[in-house]
Structures are given as structure tokens and as C-alpha cells.
Amino acid sequence: MAKDKSKQTPNDSHRVATSGDIEVSTYLEIAKEIGGEQPAVAKEAIPSAEREAIIVIDFGSQYSMLIARRIRECQVYCELVPHDTPWKKIAPLNPKGFILSGGPASVYEVGAPLAPAYIYESHLPVLGICYGMQVLTYQLGGQVIPGAKHEYGHAILHLSDVDSPLFADLSPSSPVWMSHADKVEEMPPGFTALAYTENSPFAIMGNSEKIFGLQFHPEVAHTPEGKTILKNFVYRVCGCKGNWTMSSFINDSLSRIKRQVGKGKVISALSGGVDSAVVATFIHRAIGDQLTCIFVNHGLLRREEVERTFNVFRLNLGMNIVYVDASERFLRRLKGVIDPEMKRKIIGEEFIRVFEEEAKKIGKVDFLAQGTLYPDVIESALSGSRASAKIKTHHNVGGLPAKMTLQLLEPLRDLFKDEVRQVGLALGLPEEMVWRQPFPGPGLAIRIIGEVTKEKLEILRAADWVVMNEIKKAKLYRQLWQSFAILTDVKSVGVMGDYRTYGYLVAIRAVTSEDAMTADWARVPYDLLARISNRIVNEVPGVNRVVYDITSKPPSTIEWE
Ligand code: XMP
């Protein structure tokens, strides 16, 4: 029955983030292509109407978003949509082909999601992956049965001796990642088997109508030639040209922002994080002084963060910035609060209050810029069709006032995080800022267990500084999704010199992840941990013990609160 339901690929989470990684040289090329720090001049912007797209129909697989990312890495625009999306929403995207994702259902279950009729009626190429292949089989007259044994993990794919456009540049045999229980027993009429594995005689099937099915997952890293298959599908089967590049996106978006804003005024919150930094720079590039950024310092930022952010935006980029030091105000409101959700709520509310007060002082404003990314868009589009429990109330500096009657400007809503980084570099933002690890909106408050005080903030900042420093020196900063310190509310006895100490316990957290939905604790070298621990107990007054967090997500979360 259920096949890839919440099954984590064990090694996936061990890998340091590679999927979205793009060589620095590629960034440099992009930067050069659009003129580095010079304003990007719209030469050959691709109007949205001409932008070719591949549409991924989501059946609920944990890998659905990954498929879309892989396609984008092939420089073809790709959108992930719920399986019941009507054709009228798809048609304007100029689809060149469809991919049906995997999913946890079984095609014979009552209410199992199936492909809408337009998938077959449009006569566009279709690639069904795992459950997507079973959907094709079921709807086109083949037979799917519960597999005698679940096939989960590596298998070797052998290509049959036939010609297929999917096979260009593939090895005759290569490893693939399987994760399914149901299997295709009988292919639909007109289909031939193109490849097999030990347990799946129809590991790849296809017909002359350009409809293909893959029983394995080409999108995951454990299928090393999977990206080639996807690339063959989009280029050789769907005929895409590959016009989704960051330079075309930037050119296109700059003109769109100019048109949309006209002579209006825009405000944006600045936090020092990658998304808000790229949004601000992007909009500033389009409309210059019509943009004002509001930088609320809630006093929960890391060491030197305020200065660095300020220097980049005010001094280097010459933006209008309203800087508000609201740290005392936040600390007052957090006094005595130990409940994590309460901390988040207070910080979120206070942030909006300060932001609104400052925005009012600016006078008439027409637009609010937000760093909404494509995963957020997908998340809200899919949330109706997927069950999700609330674990934490996320506060994002982007998630701003519901009350303010402003139009939204969301220039990054089509982009994945790695694409946002490419845009940031191409717009001339410093690498250090573009490659900054994610930092939560409520800042250090959710890394201090128990009450947040000035003293504890100072201790955590100092410990965090050591961690960041050492991780960077070890050249691990970019490979890790996040690495940071937590100040626990545990105190323990130690000995320094000949004296007894009674000090705080600091925990170190370093994780690898693709998207923060799952994460694994990073296997950083012991020597590095030893250096971090030594430095913290020697350099940070009040701390006499350091531990390393070796839990993955799930069952833990990345942040401690
Ligand atoms: P958890 O702790 O839920 O975190 O595993 C997942 C990712 O989200 C970040 N995070 C936040 N980001 N506002 C944010 O902008 C928040 O309130 C928030 N809480 C957690 C966290 O750092 C990790 O990258």
C-alpha cells in the first residue's frame, strides 16, 4: 500500500547540502553575464508568456519539491501544483510537459488522487514517477497490484536494448533509489518496458505518445544518473530550450517591479538574512529611492550582525534605511517569559508594532515588499491537500502586518533558496551575506532556554561567535545547513585552576539538511568540537561545560525552542 510515506532516505540526510549547490564559477559567470554590480539592463528578457514550463503534479511525495528543483537546475522553469489544479491555472504557464510525482496513496484506495483529464487530453509529454507511474498505469488501462515485498533502497537499473530519448548519456546499468510497495503488474496497452531491476520488470516504461513511467525516484541524490533522465525528458522529449536563467529572471523581474510600482513608495523589513537582503537589493535596483528599508534591531541578533547589515545596505548600496534600536523594549516584554511559544508570540507581535510605528512616520506608502519564496507559495497551495501539525509558530521578518492596507511586492515568490542566492550574488551582494546560514526570526531568544536576559544574551553571543568562527575556519560553514550554540538553563559544577565553578551548559548544534524539513546532526571532526569546547570554556565567562547535540530532525527540531 503506502509507499514513500515519510520514509527518509537514510543517507540523504547525512549528505552535506549538495543538491542546490552550484559551483562558485557558475555564480561568477552569472554575475558577469548580467554585469556584476552594474544595473542589469533588460536585453533579452523572456516575457512570462514565452517562458516554457514543466508542471509537476503533486501527489504528496516528500520529494515533490525536489523534482521541481532538479528541473530548474536544468534551466527549465518548473512549478509544483496540487493534483486537482484546473487547466485554466496551468495553461498560462505555457506547459511543455508534465511530471506526476510520487505519493503515499495506493491507486485502488477510495479517494486516491489521480491525474486530471487534461494530462492526457493535452497530448503533452508525461513522466510518471513511482506513484505517478502507477497512476498512469491505472488510468491508461494497465494493472497495479500490491507488491509481494516492499522495495525500499538501492536497486540496479538495467536499460533494455531499445532506443529511447530518455537514455541519452545514461550508463547501461546504474544504481537507482526505490521506495514503493505497489507495483505495475501489467503495462497499459501500447507501452513497452524500457528498463528493469531485479524486482521491477517495468522499472521504466514508455509509449509512442511520449508518456513514460519510472518506478524509481530520479530526483534523489541516491539515483546518481537521475538528473540525466530528467534532463533528457525536458530537453529531448518535451523539447525545452532551457531559457530559465537567473539573468533572464532578473531582467524580467526588474521591468515588472518598475511597472508595478510606478511612482509608488515601497517599504521593506531588513533583517540581515538572505531573503530580506535580496528582496531589498532587487527592489532598490529597480526603483532606487522609492524604497525605504526598516531595520528593527530586536536585540536578539548575533554579534556584529547589526553593524555588518547596516554597512552593506547603507554604506555600500546607499539605500534609505530607518534603523530602530528596540532591544530594551523587546527585553522588557520578554522578562520572566520561559515558554517557547510565548516568546515567539511576543517577539512576533512586538516586531509588527515597532515596524508599524516606523512605517507611519514615513508617510504615504503603497507597497510592502516581502521575501516570500517558492517553497512558501507551494506550502500554502498544498496545505489544503496535506495534513500538517503545527510544531512551532514561525515568525519571519517577512510575515508582516496583516492590518496594513498595502499591496504586496514579492519578487522572489518564484524562486527556490539556491536561486535566491544566485540572484543575490548577481546583484552584487557580498558572498558572506548571500551564503549566510538561516537564522530564525525570533533570533537568539529561542536559543536561550528559559528567561532571556541581557547577561544570557551576552554569554550566548560570545559562545555563538566561537562556533561560527571555528566552523568557518574549518571551511564547513557552507556545507552545514546551520551551526550554532544554545545556552541551556542547566548549571553544573566544574573546576578551573584550583577553584570550583558552577556555570552554564552550552550546547552546540550543527546539522545538514536540504530544506529544514528533515535534518541530521553533522558528523563534524572531533578535533573541531574539541577546539570549540576549549575556546568556549576559556573565552566565555560563566560557561564551564559544552555538549554536542546528536539528534536528528525528526524526532528533534533544528532549533531547541
Ligand atoms: P525547526 O526548529 O522547526 O526549524 O526545525 C526549521 C528551520 O526554520 C528556522 N526557524 C525559523 N525561521 N522564523 C524563521 O524565520 C522562525 O520563527 C523560525 N523558527 C525556526 C530554523 O532556524 C531552521 O532553519
Coordinates of C-alpha atoms and ligand atoms in Angstrom, one line a residue:
M1 CA 0.0 0.0 0.0
A2 CA 1.6 3.2 1.1
K3 CA 5.0 3.5 -0.4
D4 CA 7.1 6.6 0.1
K5 CA 5.1 7.9 3.1
S6 CA 7.6 9.8 5.3
K7 CA 10.3 7.3 4.6
Q8 CA 13.5 9.2 4.9
T9 CA 16.4 8.1 2.7
P10 CA 19.0 7.4 5.3
N11 CA 21.9 8.7 3.5
D12 CA 20.1 11.7 2.1
S13 CA 20.2 13.4 5.5
H14 CA 23.9 12.5 6.0
R15 CA 24.8 14.3 2.9
V16 CA 26.0 17.8 3.2
A17 CA 23.7 20.0 1.2
T18 CA 24.7 19.3 -2.4
S19 CA 21.5 19.3 -4.4
G20 CA 21.1 23.0 -4.7
D21 CA 24.8 23.7 -4.7
I22 CA 26.1 25.4 -7.7
E23 CA 29.8 25.9 -8.4
V24 CA 31.1 29.3 -7.5
S25 CA 32.3 29.7 -11.1
T26 CA 28.7 29.4 -12.2
Y27 CA 27.8 32.3 -10.0
L28 CA 30.6 34.3 -11.3
E29 CA 29.5 33.6 -14.8
I30 CA 26.0 34.7 -14.0
A31 CA 27.3 37.8 -12.3
K32 CA 29.4 38.6 -15.3
E33 CA 26.6 37.8 -17.7
I34 CA 24.4 40.4 -16.1
G35 CA 27.2 42.9 -15.4
G36 CA 28.0 42.2 -11.7
E37 CA 27.3 45.3 -9.6
Q38 CA 26.2 47.3 -12.6
P39 CA 22.5 47.7 -13.1
A40 CA 21.2 44.7 -15.2
V41 CA 19.9 46.1 -18.4
A42 CA 17.0 44.3 -19.9
K43 CA 18.4 43.0 -23.2
E44 CA 16.6 39.8 -23.9
A45 CA 14.2 39.4 -21.0
I46 CA 11.9 36.5 -21.6
P47 CA 8.3 37.6 -21.2
S48 CA 6.4 35.2 -19.0
A49 CA 4.2 34.2 -21.9
E50 CA 7.3 32.7 -23.8
R51 CA 8.8 31.1 -20.7
E52 CA 8.5 27.3 -21.2
A53 CA 7.4 25.4 -18.1
I54 CA 7.3 21.8 -16.8
I55 CA 4.5 21.2 -14.4
V56 CA 4.9 18.8 -11.6
I57 CA 1.6 17.4 -10.4
D58 CA 1.9 16.7 -6.7
F59 CA 0.5 13.5 -5.2
G60 CA 2.1 14.2 -1.8
S61 CA 5.6 12.7 -2.0
Q62 CA 8.2 14.1 0.3
Y63 CA 10.3 14.5 -2.8
S64 CA 7.9 16.5 -4.9
M65 CA 9.6 19.8 -4.4
L66 CA 12.9 18.2 -5.1
I67 CA 11.7 17.2 -8.6
A68 CA 10.9 20.9 -9.3
R69 CA 14.3 21.9 -8.1
R70 CA 16.0 19.4 -10.3
I71 CA 14.2 20.6 -13.3
R72 CA 15.1 24.2 -12.5
E73 CA 18.7 23.1 -12.2
C74 CA 18.3 22.1 -15.9
Q75 CA 17.4 25.8 -16.6
V76 CA 13.8 25.0 -17.3
Y77 CA 11.2 26.7 -15.3
C78 CA 9.1 24.3 -13.3
E79 CA 6.1 24.6 -11.0
L80 CA 4.7 22.2 -8.5
V81 CA 0.9 22.2 -8.3
P82 CA -1.7 20.3 -6.3
H83 CA -3.1 17.3 -8.2
D84 CA -6.5 18.9 -8.5
T85 CA -5.3 22.2 -10.1
P86 CA -7.7 23.1 -13.0
W87 CA -6.4 23.6 -16.6
K88 CA -7.2 27.3 -16.6
K89 CA -4.4 27.8 -14.0
I90 CA -1.9 25.6 -15.9
A91 CA -2.5 27.0 -19.4
P92 CA -1.0 30.5 -18.8
L93 CA 2.3 28.8 -17.7
N94 CA 3.0 27.6 -21.2
P95 CA 3.5 24.0 -20.2
K96 CA 5.8 21.8 -22.3
G97 CA 5.3 18.6 -20.3
F98 CA 4.0 17.1 -17.1
I99 CA 5.6 15.1 -14.3
L100 CA 3.4 13.1 -12.0
S101 CA 5.1 12.9 -8.6
G102 CA 5.3 10.0 -6.1
G103 CA 2.9 9.9 -3.2
P104 CA 1.8 7.8 -0.2
A105 CA -1.5 6.6 -1.6
S106 CA -2.5 3.4 -3.5
V107 CA -4.4 3.9 -6.7
Y108 CA -7.1 1.4 -5.6
E109 CA -7.8 3.2 -2.3
V110 CA -11.1 5.0 -2.2
G111 CA -10.4 8.7 -2.9
A112 CA -6.8 8.1 -4.1
P113 CA -5.6 11.1 -6.0
L114 CA -5.5 10.6 -9.8
A115 CA -4.3 12.8 -12.7
P116 CA -6.7 15.3 -14.1
A117 CA -8.1 14.6 -17.7
Y118 CA -6.0 17.4 -19.3
I119 CA -2.8 15.5 -18.6
Y120 CA -3.9 13.0 -21.2
E121 CA -6.0 15.3 -23.4
S122 CA -3.3 18.0 -23.9
H123 CA -1.1 15.4 -25.7
L124 CA 1.9 16.9 -24.0
P125 CA 4.7 14.5 -22.8
V126 CA 4.2 13.0 -19.3
L127 CA 6.6 11.4 -16.9
G128 CA 5.1 9.5 -14.0
I129 CA 7.4 8.8 -11.1
C130 CA 6.7 6.0 -8.6
Y131 CA 3.1 6.6 -7.6
G132 CA 2.8 8.8 -10.7
M133 CA 3.7 5.8 -12.8
Q134 CA 1.1 3.7 -11.1
V135 CA -1.5 6.4 -11.7
L136 CA -0.6 6.4 -15.4
T137 CA -0.8 2.6 -15.5
Y138 CA -4.2 2.6 -13.7
Q139 CA -5.8 5.4 -15.8
L140 CA -4.5 4.1 -19.1
G141 CA -5.7 0.5 -18.7
G142 CA -2.8 -1.4 -17.1
Q143 CA -2.8 -3.2 -13.7
V144 CA -1.2 -2.2 -10.4
I145 CA -1.0 -4.7 -7.6
P146 CA 0.3 -4.6 -4.0
G147 CA 3.9 -5.8 -4.2
A148 CA 4.8 -9.1 -2.6
K149 CA 7.6 -7.2 -0.8
H150 CA 8.3 -3.6 -0.3
E151 CA 11.1 -2.4 -2.4
Y152 CA 13.0 0.3 -0.5
G153 CA 16.5 1.4 -1.1
H154 CA 19.1 0.8 -3.8
A155 CA 18.5 -1.3 -6.9
I156 CA 20.4 -1.6 -10.1
L157 CA 18.7 -0.4 -13.2
H158 CA 19.4 -2.2 -16.5
L159 CA 18.5 -0.5 -19.7
S160 CA 16.8 -2.7 -22.2
D161 CA 18.2 -2.9 -25.7
V162 CA 15.8 -0.3 -27.2
D163 CA 16.1 3.3 -28.3
S164 CA 14.6 5.9 -26.0
P165 CA 15.2 9.6 -25.8
L166 CA 15.4 9.2 -22.0
F167 CA 18.6 7.1 -22.4
A168 CA 21.0 9.7 -23.8
D169 CA 24.2 9.8 -21.8
L170 CA 23.0 7.0 -19.4
S171 CA 25.1 4.0 -18.4
P172 CA 23.7 0.6 -19.4
S173 CA 23.4 -0.2 -15.7
S174 CA 23.3 2.2 -12.8
P175 CA 22.0 2.5 -9.2
V176 CA 18.6 3.9 -8.6
W177 CA 16.6 4.6 -5.5
M178 CA 13.4 2.7 -5.0
S179 CA 10.7 3.4 -2.4
H180 CA 7.4 1.6 -3.2
A181 CA 5.1 -1.2 -2.2
D182 CA 2.5 -1.3 -5.0
K183 CA 3.9 -2.2 -8.4
V184 CA 2.9 -2.3 -12.0
E185 CA 1.8 -5.9 -12.9
E186 CA 0.7 -5.2 -16.4
M187 CA 1.6 -2.2 -18.5
P188 CA -1.2 -0.2 -20.2
P189 CA -1.8 -1.1 -23.9
G190 CA 0.8 0.5 -26.2
F191 CA 3.6 0.6 -23.6
T192 CA 6.9 -1.2 -23.7
A193 CA 9.3 -2.0 -20.9
L194 CA 12.5 0.1 -21.4
A195 CA 14.5 -0.9 -18.3
Y196 CA 14.3 -3.3 -15.4
T197 CA 15.7 -4.0 -11.9
E198 CA 15.7 -7.3 -10.1
N199 CA 12.3 -6.7 -8.5
S200 CA 10.7 -4.5 -11.1
P201 CA 10.4 -5.8 -14.7
F202 CA 9.0 -2.4 -15.7
A203 CA 11.3 0.0 -13.9
I204 CA 11.0 2.3 -16.9
M205 CA 8.1 2.1 -19.4
G206 CA 7.1 4.3 -22.3
N207 CA 4.8 4.6 -25.3
S208 CA 5.0 6.4 -28.6
E209 CA 2.8 9.2 -27.2
K210 CA 5.7 10.4 -25.2
I211 CA 4.3 9.1 -21.9
F212 CA 6.8 7.5 -19.6
G213 CA 6.8 5.9 -16.2
L214 CA 9.7 5.4 -13.7
Q215 CA 9.3 3.1 -10.8
F216 CA 12.2 4.7 -9.0
H217 CA 13.0 8.2 -7.9
P218 CA 15.3 10.1 -10.3
E219 CA 15.1 13.3 -8.2
V220 CA 17.0 12.0 -5.2
A221 CA 20.8 12.0 -4.8
H222 CA 20.8 8.2 -4.5
T223 CA 19.9 7.9 -8.1
P224 CA 23.2 9.4 -9.5
E225 CA 22.0 9.4 -13.1
G226 CA 18.5 10.5 -12.2
K227 CA 19.2 14.1 -13.2
T228 CA 20.3 13.0 -16.7
I229 CA 17.0 11.2 -17.1
L230 CA 15.1 14.3 -16.0
K231 CA 17.2 16.4 -18.3
N232 CA 16.6 14.0 -21.2
F233 CA 12.8 14.2 -20.5
V234 CA 12.7 18.0 -20.5
Y235 CA 15.0 18.6 -23.4
R236 CA 14.7 15.6 -25.7
V237 CA 11.1 14.6 -25.0
C238 CA 9.4 17.9 -24.2
G239 CA 11.7 20.0 -26.5
C240 CA 12.5 22.6 -23.9
K241 CA 15.3 25.1 -24.8
G242 CA 16.4 26.0 -21.3
N243 CA 15.6 29.6 -21.1
W244 CA 15.2 29.8 -17.3
T245 CA 18.4 31.6 -16.2
M246 CA 18.9 33.9 -13.3
S247 CA 19.8 36.7 -15.7
S248 CA 16.6 36.3 -17.6
F249 CA 14.7 36.2 -14.3
I250 CA 16.4 39.4 -13.1
N251 CA 15.8 41.3 -16.2
D252 CA 12.2 40.2 -16.4
S253 CA 11.5 41.0 -12.8
L254 CA 13.2 44.4 -12.8
S255 CA 10.9 45.6 -15.5
R256 CA 8.0 44.0 -13.8
I257 CA 8.7 45.7 -10.5
K258 CA 9.2 49.1 -12.2
R259 CA 5.9 48.7 -14.0
Q260 CA 4.0 47.5 -10.9
V261 CA 5.4 50.2 -8.5
G262 CA 5.3 53.2 -11.0
K263 CA 5.9 56.2 -8.8
G264 CA 4.7 54.5 -5.6
K265 CA 6.6 54.1 -2.4
V266 CA 7.7 50.8 -1.0
I267 CA 8.8 49.7 2.5
S268 CA 10.7 46.5 3.3
A269 CA 11.9 45.0 6.5
L270 CA 15.6 44.2 6.7
S271 CA 17.0 41.6 8.9
G272 CA 20.4 40.7 7.6
G273 CA 19.0 37.4 6.4
V274 CA 19.5 36.3 2.8
D275 CA 15.9 36.7 1.6
S276 CA 15.2 40.1 3.0
A277 CA 18.6 41.3 1.8
V278 CA 18.0 40.1 -1.8
V279 CA 14.5 41.5 -1.8
A280 CA 15.7 44.9 -0.7
T281 CA 18.6 44.9 -3.2
F282 CA 16.4 43.8 -6.0
I283 CA 13.8 46.4 -5.4
H284 CA 16.4 49.1 -4.8
R285 CA 17.9 48.2 -8.2
A286 CA 14.5 48.6 -9.8
I287 CA 13.2 51.8 -8.2
G288 CA 16.1 53.3 -6.1
D289 CA 15.0 55.8 -3.5
Q290 CA 11.3 54.9 -3.7
L291 CA 12.3 52.1 -1.4
T292 CA 12.8 52.6 2.3
C293 CA 14.0 49.7 4.5
I294 CA 13.1 49.4 8.1
F295 CA 15.7 47.6 10.2
V296 CA 14.3 46.7 13.6
N297 CA 17.0 45.6 16.0
H298 CA 15.2 43.5 18.5
G299 CA 18.4 42.9 20.4
L300 CA 18.3 39.2 19.7
L301 CA 20.8 39.2 16.8
R302 CA 24.3 37.7 16.7
R303 CA 27.5 39.6 17.4
E304 CA 28.4 42.2 14.7
E305 CA 25.2 41.4 12.8
V306 CA 23.7 44.9 13.1
E307 CA 26.9 46.7 12.0
R308 CA 27.5 44.4 9.1
T309 CA 24.0 44.6 7.7
F310 CA 24.0 48.3 8.1
N311 CA 27.3 48.8 6.4
V312 CA 26.3 46.7 3.4
F313 CA 23.0 48.4 2.8
R314 CA 23.5 52.0 3.9
L315 CA 27.2 52.4 3.1
N316 CA 27.8 50.1 0.2
L317 CA 24.5 50.1 -1.6
G318 CA 23.4 53.6 -0.5
M319 CA 19.8 52.6 0.5
N320 CA 17.4 54.5 2.6
I321 CA 17.4 52.7 5.9
V322 CA 15.4 53.5 9.0
Y323 CA 17.3 51.9 11.9
V324 CA 15.4 51.3 15.1
D325 CA 17.1 50.0 18.2
A326 CA 14.2 48.4 20.0
S327 CA 16.3 46.0 22.1
E328 CA 15.3 47.3 25.5
R329 CA 11.6 47.2 24.5
F330 CA 11.8 43.6 23.5
L331 CA 13.8 42.6 26.6
R332 CA 11.2 44.3 28.8
R333 CA 8.4 42.3 27.1
L334 CA 10.4 39.0 27.4
K335 CA 11.0 39.5 31.1
G336 CA 10.1 36.4 33.1
V337 CA 8.9 34.5 30.0
I338 CA 10.1 30.9 29.7
D339 CA 7.5 29.3 27.4
P340 CA 8.9 29.0 23.9
E341 CA 5.6 29.6 22.1
M342 CA 5.0 32.7 24.3
K343 CA 8.4 34.0 23.4
R344 CA 7.7 33.6 19.7
K345 CA 4.3 35.3 20.1
I346 CA 5.7 38.2 22.0
I347 CA 8.5 38.8 19.6
G348 CA 6.3 38.5 16.5
E349 CA 3.7 41.0 17.9
E350 CA 6.3 43.4 19.1
F351 CA 8.1 43.3 15.8
I352 CA 4.9 44.2 13.9
R353 CA 4.2 47.0 16.4
V354 CA 7.6 48.6 16.0
F355 CA 7.5 48.2 12.3
E356 CA 4.1 49.8 12.0
E357 CA 5.2 52.8 14.2
E358 CA 8.2 53.4 12.0
A359 CA 6.2 52.9 8.7
K360 CA 3.7 55.5 9.9
K361 CA 6.5 58.1 10.2
I362 CA 7.5 57.6 6.6
G363 CA 4.2 59.0 5.4
K364 CA 2.2 57.5 2.5
V365 CA 3.4 54.1 1.4
D366 CA 1.9 51.9 -1.3
F367 CA 3.7 48.6 -1.2
L368 CA 5.2 46.2 1.3
A369 CA 8.0 44.1 0.0
Q370 CA 8.2 40.5 1.3
G371 CA 10.8 37.8 0.9
T372 CA 8.2 35.1 0.2
L373 CA 10.0 32.2 -1.6
Y374 CA 8.6 29.5 -3.8
P375 CA 8.5 26.8 -1.1
D376 CA 6.3 29.1 1.0
V377 CA 4.0 29.5 -2.0
I378 CA 3.9 25.8 -2.5
E379 CA 3.4 25.2 1.1
S380 CA 0.3 27.3 1.3
A381 CA -1.0 26.0 -2.0
L382 CA -0.6 22.4 -0.9
S383 CA -1.6 22.9 2.7
G384 CA -5.3 22.2 2.0
S385 CA -4.5 18.8 0.5
R386 CA -1.9 17.7 3.0
A387 CA -2.2 17.2 6.7
S388 CA 0.3 19.0 8.8
A389 CA 0.6 19.5 12.5
K390 CA 1.8 22.8 13.9
I391 CA 5.1 22.3 15.7
K392 CA 6.2 25.9 16.1
T393 CA 4.8 29.3 15.3
H394 CA 7.4 30.7 12.9
H395 CA 8.0 34.3 12.9
N396 CA 9.6 35.7 9.9
V397 CA 10.5 39.3 9.3
G398 CA 8.7 38.8 6.0
G399 CA 5.5 37.8 7.7
L400 CA 4.4 41.4 8.3
P401 CA 1.3 43.3 9.3
A402 CA -2.0 41.9 8.2
K403 CA -3.6 45.2 9.2
M404 CA -1.6 47.4 6.9
T405 CA -3.5 48.1 3.7
L406 CA -0.5 47.8 1.4
Q407 CA -0.1 46.0 -1.8
L408 CA 2.4 43.2 -1.6
L409 CA 5.5 43.0 -3.6
E410 CA 7.1 39.6 -3.6
P411 CA 9.8 39.5 -6.2
L412 CA 11.2 36.1 -5.0
R413 CA 8.0 34.1 -5.0
D414 CA 9.0 32.0 -8.0
L415 CA 12.4 31.1 -6.6
F416 CA 14.0 28.4 -4.5
K417 CA 16.6 29.3 -1.9
D418 CA 19.5 28.4 -4.0
E419 CA 18.1 30.5 -6.8
V420 CA 17.7 33.4 -4.4
R421 CA 21.4 33.1 -3.6
Q422 CA 22.3 33.2 -7.3
V423 CA 20.2 36.4 -7.7
G424 CA 21.9 37.9 -4.6
L425 CA 25.3 37.3 -6.0
A426 CA 24.4 38.5 -9.4
L427 CA 23.1 41.7 -7.8
G428 CA 26.4 42.3 -6.1
L429 CA 25.7 41.3 -2.5
P430 CA 28.8 40.1 -0.6
E431 CA 29.2 36.3 -0.6
E432 CA 29.3 36.4 3.2
M433 CA 25.7 37.7 3.2
V434 CA 24.4 35.5 0.4
W435 CA 25.8 32.3 2.0
R436 CA 24.6 33.2 5.5
Q437 CA 23.1 30.2 7.2
P438 CA 19.4 30.5 8.0
F439 CA 18.7 32.4 11.3
P440 CA 15.3 32.4 12.9
G441 CA 13.2 35.5 13.1
P442 CA 12.9 35.4 16.9
G443 CA 16.7 35.2 17.0
L444 CA 18.7 34.2 20.0
A445 CA 15.6 34.3 22.2
I446 CA 14.8 30.7 21.1
R447 CA 18.3 29.6 21.6
I448 CA 18.3 30.6 25.3
I449 CA 16.4 28.1 27.3
G450 CA 14.4 29.8 30.0
E451 CA 14.2 33.5 30.6
V452 CA 16.0 35.8 28.1
T453 CA 18.2 38.3 29.9
K454 CA 20.9 40.8 28.9
E455 CA 23.5 38.7 30.7
K456 CA 22.5 35.4 28.9
L457 CA 22.4 37.1 25.6
E458 CA 26.0 38.2 26.0
I459 CA 27.0 34.7 27.0
L460 CA 25.3 33.2 24.0
R461 CA 26.7 35.8 21.6
A462 CA 30.2 35.0 22.8
A463 CA 29.7 31.2 22.5
D464 CA 28.0 31.5 19.1
W465 CA 30.8 33.7 17.9
V466 CA 33.3 30.9 18.7
V467 CA 31.2 28.3 16.9
M468 CA 30.8 30.4 13.8
N469 CA 34.5 31.3 13.8
E470 CA 35.7 27.8 14.1
I471 CA 33.2 26.3 11.6
K472 CA 34.3 28.9 9.1
K473 CA 38.0 28.3 9.8
A474 CA 37.3 24.5 9.2
K475 CA 35.6 25.5 5.9
L476 CA 32.4 23.8 6.9
Y477 CA 30.2 26.8 7.1
R478 CA 28.6 26.4 3.6
Q479 CA 28.3 22.6 3.8
L480 CA 26.3 22.8 7.0
W481 CA 22.7 23.9 6.9
Q482 CA 23.1 25.5 10.3
S483 CA 25.7 25.6 13.1
F484 CA 25.2 27.5 16.3
A485 CA 25.3 27.5 20.1
I486 CA 22.4 27.1 22.6
L487 CA 22.5 28.4 26.1
T488 CA 20.7 25.9 28.3
D489 CA 19.3 26.6 31.7
V490 CA 21.4 23.8 33.2
K491 CA 24.2 24.8 35.5
S492 CA 26.8 22.3 36.6
V493 CA 29.9 22.0 38.7
G494 CA 33.4 22.3 37.2
V495 CA 36.9 23.0 38.2
M496 CA 39.1 25.7 36.8
G497 CA 42.6 26.1 38.2
D498 CA 42.1 25.1 41.8
Y499 CA 38.6 26.5 42.0
R500 CA 35.2 25.1 41.9
T501 CA 33.0 26.6 39.3
Y502 CA 29.2 26.5 38.9
G503 CA 28.5 27.5 35.3
Y504 CA 26.2 27.2 32.4
L505 CA 26.0 24.3 30.0
V506 CA 26.3 25.4 26.4
A507 CA 25.1 23.0 23.6
I508 CA 26.4 23.0 20.1
R509 CA 24.1 22.2 17.2
A510 CA 25.4 21.6 13.6
V511 CA 23.0 20.0 11.1
T512 CA 23.0 19.0 7.5
S513 CA 19.7 19.4 5.6
E514 CA 18.2 20.1 2.2
D515 CA 15.3 22.1 3.2
A516 CA 15.0 22.1 7.1
M517 CA 12.0 19.7 6.9
T518 CA 14.4 17.0 7.9
A519 CA 17.9 17.3 9.2
D520 CA 20.7 15.2 10.5
W521 CA 23.3 16.1 13.1
A522 CA 26.6 16.8 11.3
R523 CA 29.5 14.4 11.8
V524 CA 32.0 17.2 12.3
P525 CA 35.5 16.2 13.3
Y526 CA 36.2 15.6 17.0
D527 CA 39.1 17.9 16.8
L528 CA 36.9 20.7 15.7
L529 CA 34.5 20.0 18.6
A530 CA 37.4 20.0 21.0
R531 CA 38.6 23.4 19.7
I532 CA 35.1 24.8 20.0
S533 CA 34.7 23.4 23.5
N534 CA 38.1 24.6 24.7
R535 CA 37.6 28.1 23.4
I536 CA 34.1 28.5 24.8
V537 CA 35.0 27.4 28.4
N538 CA 38.2 29.6 28.2
E539 CA 36.7 32.6 26.5
V540 CA 33.2 32.8 27.6
P541 CA 32.7 33.7 31.3
G542 CA 30.0 31.8 33.1
V543 CA 30.3 28.6 30.9
N544 CA 32.1 25.6 32.2
R545 CA 30.6 22.7 30.1
V546 CA 29.9 22.1 26.4
V547 CA 27.9 19.3 24.8
Y548 CA 27.2 18.4 21.2
D549 CA 23.6 17.7 20.1
I550 CA 23.4 14.3 18.3
T551 CA 19.7 14.2 17.5
S552 CA 18.3 14.5 14.0
K553 CA 15.0 16.0 12.9
P554 CA 12.7 14.2 13.3
P555 CA 12.4 13.4 16.2
S556 CA 14.0 16.7 17.3
T557 CA 13.8 20.0 15.6
I558 CA 16.7 22.1 14.5
E559 CA 16.2 24.9 17.0
W560 CA 15.8 23.9 20.6
E561 CA 12.6 26.0 21.1
Ligands
XMP1 P1 12.9 23.9 13.3 O1 13.5 24.3 14.6 O2 11.4 24.0 13.3 O3 13.5 24.9 12.3 O4 13.4 22.6 12.9 C1 13.4 24.8 10.9 C2 14.1 25.9 10.3 O5 13.4 27.1 10.5 C3 14.2 28.1 11.2 N1 13.2 28.7 12.1 C4 12.7 29.9 11.9 N2 12.9 30.8 10.9 N3 11.3 32.2 11.9 C5 12.2 32.0 10.9 O6 12.4 32.8 10.0 C6 11.1 31.4 12.9 O7 10.3 31.7 13.8 C7 11.8 30.2 12.9 N4 11.9 29.1 13.8 C8 12.8 28.2 13.2 C9 15.2 27.3 11.9 O8 16.4 28.1 12.1 C10 15.5 26.2 10.8 O9 16.3 26.7 9.8

